[in-house]
Amino acid sequence: MKKRNIYKDIVSLALGCILIVWTAQGLDFWKQQQKTFTFQIQSQAEITNAMVKELEKLNGLYEFTSTASCNVTVQLEEYTMETVLTGIELTAFPLKWKSAQQEIRKGASPVLFIGKEAFQGFADVNGNPPGKSQILEWISRYQELEVRLTQESGQELRGKISGILEKPSAGIYMDEGQMQEIYGPSARITGGVLKIHGKQNMEKAREVLESSGFLVEL
């Protein structure tokens, strides 16, 4: 009886394992190229139409939704905060709600959506932030709260909170259409949401955008 060559069996087994690993890696790579990646960009300067046309040249890009911003001072009870109010398209922006009104009514008064951690940015006249219990109270009864928003020009408006955000957790947002109607020229396009097909395209786009001075957040 011919003796089995155990070393040949070991080599065959090893090659089989390597082939399985390569196949799995290739399948994972293929899956990554089929995925859609969403990330946000932010610029210090206003994004012009010419800049949007350059963004549209990114490989794999199939959607870009702009976001607007406006500098305001927000007052909530005896606390205030200087911040950037961000105008977003609610159906396109990646939001994760902690709680929200079933029906969002937009009118002449600003309707805000506040990240759950944004309340920590408020301070009283002595510079003290609200306590944890105060923040939890605000979040629990956010629909009852009234906020005052003052622009750099001094114009003051009273608004309401229609939702608390789990993510993004640190910003204050409103519908971009309403922002343009209320704040007009003061609302500048300074960011946006990009959707890119394929991991390699996403990584290359991120590299290009960051080298161009954009803040990129996945």
Tab-separated table of C-alpha atoms in Angstrom:
chain	number	residue	atom	x	y	z
A	1	MET	CA	0.000	0.000	0.000
A	2	LYS	CA	1.355	3.353	-0.995
A	3	LYS	CA	2.168	5.605	1.932
A	4	ARG	CA	0.361	8.989	1.963
A	5	ASN	CA	2.526	12.042	1.602
A	6	ILE	CA	1.494	13.969	4.727
A	7	TYR	CA	3.520	17.021	3.734
A	8	LYS	CA	1.651	17.249	0.435
A	9	ASP	CA	-1.646	17.079	2.353
A	10	ILE	CA	-0.526	19.877	4.666
A	11	VAL	CA	0.476	22.068	1.713
A	12	SER	CA	-2.853	21.390	-0.021
A	13	LEU	CA	-4.770	22.256	3.147
A	14	ALA	CA	-2.797	25.468	3.590
A	15	LEU	CA	-3.402	26.482	-0.013
A	16	GLY	CA	-7.099	25.748	0.431
A	17	CYS	CA	-7.252	27.961	3.522
A	18	ILE	CA	-5.434	30.773	1.716
A	19	LEU	CA	-7.863	30.488	-1.204
A	20	ILE	CA	-10.825	30.706	1.182
A	21	VAL	CA	-9.345	33.804	2.854
A	22	TRP	CA	-8.678	35.465	-0.503
A	23	THR	CA	-12.197	34.676	-1.675
A	24	ALA	CA	-13.676	36.121	1.532
A	25	GLN	CA	-11.524	39.240	1.236
A	26	GLY	CA	-12.491	39.643	-2.404
A	27	LEU	CA	-16.167	39.289	-1.547
A	28	ASP	CA	-15.831	41.852	1.253
A	29	PHE	CA	-14.018	44.241	-1.113
A	30	TRP	CA	-16.810	43.814	-3.681
A	31	LYS	CA	-19.463	44.499	-1.033
A	32	GLN	CA	-17.633	47.668	0.077
A	33	GLN	CA	-17.657	48.924	-3.499
A	34	GLN	CA	-21.429	48.449	-3.672
A	35	LYS	CA	-22.122	50.379	-0.472
A	36	THR	CA	-23.249	53.983	-0.307
A	37	PHE	CA	-21.361	56.227	2.101
A	38	THR	CA	-22.867	59.405	3.525
A	39	PHE	CA	-20.780	62.152	5.077
A	40	GLN	CA	-21.038	65.810	5.937
A	41	ILE	CA	-18.729	68.592	4.868
A	42	GLN	CA	-18.283	72.048	6.340
A	43	SER	CA	-16.389	75.045	4.997
A	44	GLN	CA	-15.225	78.250	6.649
A	45	ALA	CA	-16.198	80.148	3.506
A	46	GLU	CA	-19.420	80.201	1.521
A	47	ILE	CA	-19.801	77.385	-0.998
A	48	THR	CA	-20.387	78.938	-4.410
A	49	ASN	CA	-22.017	77.422	-7.497
A	50	ALA	CA	-18.550	76.994	-8.980
A	51	MET	CA	-17.476	74.975	-5.938
A	52	VAL	CA	-20.601	72.804	-6.225
A	53	LYS	CA	-19.698	72.051	-9.850
A	54	GLU	CA	-16.256	70.913	-8.678
A	55	LEU	CA	-17.851	68.692	-6.025
A	56	GLU	CA	-19.977	67.077	-8.719
A	57	LYS	CA	-16.770	65.847	-10.387
A	58	LEU	CA	-15.969	63.529	-7.460
A	59	ASN	CA	-15.992	59.902	-8.577
A	60	GLY	CA	-19.002	57.996	-7.302
A	61	LEU	CA	-20.923	61.085	-6.184
A	62	TYR	CA	-24.622	60.742	-6.894
A	63	GLU	CA	-26.119	63.277	-4.492
A	64	PHE	CA	-25.075	66.527	-2.822
A	65	THR	CA	-27.496	68.370	-0.551
A	66	SER	CA	-26.375	71.774	0.689
A	67	THR	CA	-26.717	73.102	4.230
A	68	ALA	CA	-26.944	76.761	5.228
A	69	SER	CA	-25.699	78.504	8.348
A	70	CYS	CA	-26.388	81.680	10.260
A	71	ASN	CA	-24.692	83.137	13.345
A	72	VAL	CA	-27.151	83.723	16.184
A	73	THR	CA	-27.373	84.130	19.931
A	74	VAL	CA	-29.891	81.712	21.409
A	75	GLN	CA	-31.591	82.485	24.731
A	76	LEU	CA	-33.385	79.806	26.751
A	77	GLU	CA	-34.830	81.112	30.020
A	78	GLU	CA	-31.912	82.868	31.791
A	79	TYR	CA	-29.252	81.061	29.707
A	80	THR	CA	-27.705	82.167	26.397
A	81	MET	CA	-25.369	80.704	23.797
A	82	GLU	CA	-23.635	82.143	20.739
A	83	THR	CA	-23.749	79.502	18.034
A	84	VAL	CA	-24.092	78.669	14.369
A	85	LEU	CA	-27.631	77.743	13.383
A	86	THR	CA	-27.585	75.149	10.595
A	87	GLY	CA	-30.308	74.902	7.949
A	88	ILE	CA	-30.843	71.369	6.637
A	89	GLU	CA	-33.128	69.447	4.305
A	90	LEU	CA	-34.813	67.134	6.783
A	91	THR	CA	-35.300	64.231	4.368
A	92	ALA	CA	-31.662	64.227	3.178
A	93	PHE	CA	-29.690	65.037	6.318
A	94	PRO	CA	-28.617	61.981	8.383
A	95	LEU	CA	-30.626	62.485	11.586
A	96	LYS	CA	-31.244	60.144	14.492
A	97	TRP	CA	-34.102	61.385	16.646
A	98	LYS	CA	-34.260	61.080	20.404
A	99	SER	CA	-37.764	62.526	20.372
A	100	ALA	CA	-39.766	64.673	17.960
A	101	GLN	CA	-43.215	66.077	17.388
A	102	GLN	CA	-45.357	63.979	15.071
A	103	GLU	CA	-46.211	67.025	12.993
A	104	ILE	CA	-43.658	69.754	12.355
A	105	ARG	CA	-45.373	73.055	11.648
A	106	LYS	CA	-43.230	75.634	9.920
A	107	GLY	CA	-44.290	79.255	9.827
A	108	ALA	CA	-42.938	82.720	10.518
A	109	SER	CA	-41.294	81.614	13.775
A	110	PRO	CA	-38.131	79.483	13.731
A	111	VAL	CA	-38.673	75.788	14.423
A	112	LEU	CA	-35.547	74.230	15.916
A	113	PHE	CA	-34.120	70.732	16.283
A	114	ILE	CA	-31.519	70.579	19.029
A	115	GLY	CA	-28.836	67.977	19.648
A	116	LYS	CA	-29.126	66.500	23.131
A	117	GLU	CA	-25.624	67.696	24.055
A	118	ALA	CA	-26.088	71.230	22.673
A	119	PHE	CA	-27.736	72.392	25.900
A	120	GLN	CA	-24.346	72.147	27.594
A	121	GLY	CA	-23.241	75.158	25.536
A	122	PHE	CA	-25.621	77.548	27.316
A	123	ALA	CA	-24.418	79.746	30.172
A	124	ASP	CA	-26.022	82.197	32.601
A	125	VAL	CA	-24.892	85.803	33.214
A	126	ASN	CA	-22.099	84.534	35.451
A	127	GLY	CA	-20.822	82.111	32.832
A	128	ASN	CA	-22.154	79.018	34.587
A	129	PRO	CA	-23.576	76.194	32.431
A	130	PRO	CA	-26.936	74.608	33.266
A	131	GLY	CA	-26.861	71.632	35.605
A	132	LYS	CA	-27.584	68.094	34.483
A	133	SER	CA	-31.014	68.133	36.117
A	134	GLN	CA	-31.877	71.394	34.333
A	135	ILE	CA	-30.887	69.916	30.951
A	136	LEU	CA	-32.927	66.767	31.571
A	137	GLU	CA	-35.917	68.954	32.457
A	138	TRP	CA	-35.565	70.948	29.242
A	139	ILE	CA	-35.346	67.772	27.169
A	140	SER	CA	-38.384	66.259	28.878
A	141	ARG	CA	-40.576	69.299	28.149
A	142	TYR	CA	-38.908	70.657	25.002
A	143	GLN	CA	-42.247	71.254	23.247
A	144	GLU	CA	-43.210	73.822	25.907
A	145	LEU	CA	-39.990	75.817	25.698
A	146	GLU	CA	-39.645	79.165	23.968
A	147	VAL	CA	-36.275	80.269	22.635
A	148	ARG	CA	-35.161	83.695	21.480
A	149	LEU	CA	-32.796	83.984	18.537
A	150	THR	CA	-30.877	87.211	17.966
A	151	GLN	CA	-28.915	87.833	14.774
A	152	GLU	CA	-25.718	89.840	14.585
A	153	SER	CA	-27.844	92.681	13.169
A	154	GLY	CA	-29.861	92.736	16.403
A	155	GLN	CA	-33.058	91.291	14.929
A	156	GLU	CA	-34.773	89.068	17.499
A	157	LEU	CA	-37.216	86.248	16.837
A	158	ARG	CA	-39.008	83.844	19.127
A	159	GLY	CA	-38.981	80.187	18.187
A	160	LYS	CA	-39.969	76.719	19.349
A	161	ILE	CA	-38.210	73.371	19.642
A	162	SER	CA	-39.806	70.550	17.642
A	163	GLY	CA	-37.313	67.760	18.242
A	164	ILE	CA	-34.306	66.521	20.196
A	165	LEU	CA	-31.547	64.802	18.237
A	166	GLU	CA	-29.543	61.785	19.291
A	167	LYS	CA	-27.258	62.409	16.299
A	168	PRO	CA	-25.866	64.890	15.452
A	169	SER	CA	-25.783	65.505	19.184
A	170	ALA	CA	-24.108	68.902	19.476
A	171	GLY	CA	-25.732	71.250	16.954
A	172	ILE	CA	-28.863	73.350	16.548
A	173	TYR	CA	-30.751	72.877	13.285
A	174	MET	CA	-33.775	74.112	11.377
A	175	ASP	CA	-35.334	73.454	7.993
A	176	GLU	CA	-33.195	75.103	5.315
A	177	GLY	CA	-36.212	76.417	3.401
A	178	GLN	CA	-37.517	78.120	6.512
A	179	MET	CA	-34.053	79.493	7.278
A	180	GLN	CA	-33.812	81.072	3.816
A	181	GLU	CA	-37.275	82.606	4.214
A	182	ILE	CA	-36.581	84.025	7.679
A	183	TYR	CA	-32.914	84.981	7.539
A	184	GLY	CA	-32.482	85.624	3.816
A	185	PRO	CA	-28.973	86.835	2.873
A	186	SER	CA	-27.677	86.113	6.394
A	187	ALA	CA	-28.086	82.386	5.695
A	188	ARG	CA	-25.041	81.277	3.716
A	189	ILE	CA	-24.369	77.891	2.113
A	190	THR	CA	-21.320	76.644	4.023
A	191	GLY	CA	-21.698	72.871	4.028
A	192	GLY	CA	-23.608	69.896	2.807
A	193	VAL	CA	-24.240	66.175	2.787
A	194	LEU	CA	-22.605	63.972	0.158
A	195	LYS	CA	-23.597	60.450	-0.825
A	196	ILE	CA	-20.879	58.513	-2.610
A	197	HIS	CA	-20.996	55.016	-4.092
A	198	GLY	CA	-18.069	52.735	-3.259
A	199	LYS	CA	-15.524	52.706	-0.451
A	200	GLN	CA	-12.569	53.565	-2.673
A	201	ASN	CA	-14.468	56.551	-4.084
A	202	MET	CA	-15.388	57.631	-0.548
A	203	GLU	CA	-11.792	57.449	0.694
A	204	LYS	CA	-10.503	59.375	-2.325
A	205	ALA	CA	-13.250	62.001	-1.984
A	206	ARG	CA	-12.461	62.446	1.698
A	207	GLU	CA	-8.780	62.913	0.898
A	208	VAL	CA	-9.539	65.517	-1.789
A	209	LEU	CA	-12.016	67.428	0.376
A	210	GLU	CA	-9.789	67.560	3.461
A	211	SER	CA	-6.822	68.721	1.375
A	212	SER	CA	-9.099	71.480	0.019
A	213	GLY	CA	-9.856	72.766	3.528
A	214	PHE	CA	-13.222	71.114	4.176
A	215	LEU	CA	-14.076	69.605	7.529
A	216	VAL	CA	-15.307	66.084	6.761
A	217	GLU	CA	-17.406	64.009	9.150
A	218	LEU	CA	-18.615	60.486	8.409
